[in-house]
């Protein structure tokens, strides 16, 4: 009898140790800054603060200061270093809501941004913040299931205890959403990615996972991005720019104007404003030329001789590729384009390549460079206005030794897109159809 009581006591003690042990300390080292501790405060009012104690080396010793990390750092801390002690479902849902409220305030996102944008992985087009609703039951389930394979017989006996089995069933229940089990981390990742890509604002992010540079600025490559640009890039990425179509959701009627304020006669969407409106024509050219300059500079550093915008007269008309680069008899024709991701980006890449990949044009280029026609090949720089790469275009650039510029082109495309929208919003010129009468004149 006493042995059974002792076993139950040990089982309960070990269960509590496994379930509620958390580690809330992270250490990172930099050149002269040491972030030794961070605290994560959450209140029911929805206020969330992340504080860092920074230690700096001075002549008199170490100087401690309490500071708030930059915006990308806050997102990274929330996504990687957090674990609440509570396991109640209502509490976890409440914490998830408070996290989204705080992140939405930091990034100045509208309230109708898809919830999946917060919880989908960065490479899938989201922010990569794991939801407590599924993360905590998954941690409980993985920890308890690992006890079954323990080398200790006592631990295996504890695993068979009814309290442990009850906790496992609890975790499996809460990891079943819509009749689909999300026990595997890959299943949870696919679940949030599918929800994001099914949303109207997230459908153009479906190809984000194909190229790492499409999402690297969100997490790993965010050090060189200012907080203002970081916020604006997210506005472009998730299509949260306030246009007439965007702000009239759920309240449209016949009396509410939806056409472009520049008089284009087209519905005012972010894609039209940034990619098609006459107000942003000059901005689109500047964005295109800036991306070409990045590519030309990198090609020259890699030892390629480059010609920019050469003219070739063919039977199909004038052809003006952005870049013609040659190196040791090998010629690459590169043309840049910033397109919409409504259609597959690889199709846009193929159409651009087909425009210049003709025998007549390749013969003209080979004759001018002084090489064989077989040494001439064509590729493109194809990226969407929301910073998503064509996988085939990115692969061709990597073959040219330009892998290092993919991240820079991504942020430059996002910056140009937001600049186009900002300038469009400040302009007042409109397109008039025919003559209009003005009262009191003539």
XYZ file of N, CA, C and O in Angstrom, residues 9 43 60 78 84 237 252 285-286 394 417:
44
model
N 2.763 9.557 -5.708
C 3.377 10.834 -5.348
C 4.482 11.204 -6.337
O 4.567 12.344 -6.810
N -0.647 41.881 -19.756
C -1.752 42.231 -18.885
C -3.058 42.024 -19.630
O -3.106 42.000 -20.850
N 35.219 52.224 -16.870
C 35.050 52.008 -15.440
C 34.429 50.676 -15.082
O 34.216 50.394 -13.907
N 9.184 37.601 -29.625
C 7.872 36.989 -29.401
C 7.775 35.655 -30.124
O 7.193 34.691 -29.622
N 4.101 30.514 -21.834
C 3.328 30.810 -20.623
C 3.232 29.592 -19.722
O 3.400 28.456 -20.153
N 3.367 44.095 -48.271
C 3.381 42.633 -48.384
C 2.007 42.014 -48.160
O 1.598 41.102 -48.874
N -19.991 48.142 -49.055
C -20.094 48.675 -50.406
C -21.550 48.788 -50.826
O -22.373 47.939 -50.507
N 9.207 53.511 -63.238
C 10.465 53.551 -63.996
C 11.655 53.680 -63.045
O 12.680 52.995 -63.206
N 11.527 54.537 -62.039
C 12.620 54.703 -61.073
C 12.875 53.409 -60.305
O 14.031 53.044 -60.051
N 15.227 33.586 -59.878
C 16.209 33.596 -58.795
C 17.290 32.546 -59.020
O 18.475 32.785 -58.741
N 7.591 50.168 -54.207
C 6.136 50.008 -54.250
C 5.455 50.940 -53.254
O 4.456 51.594 -53.578
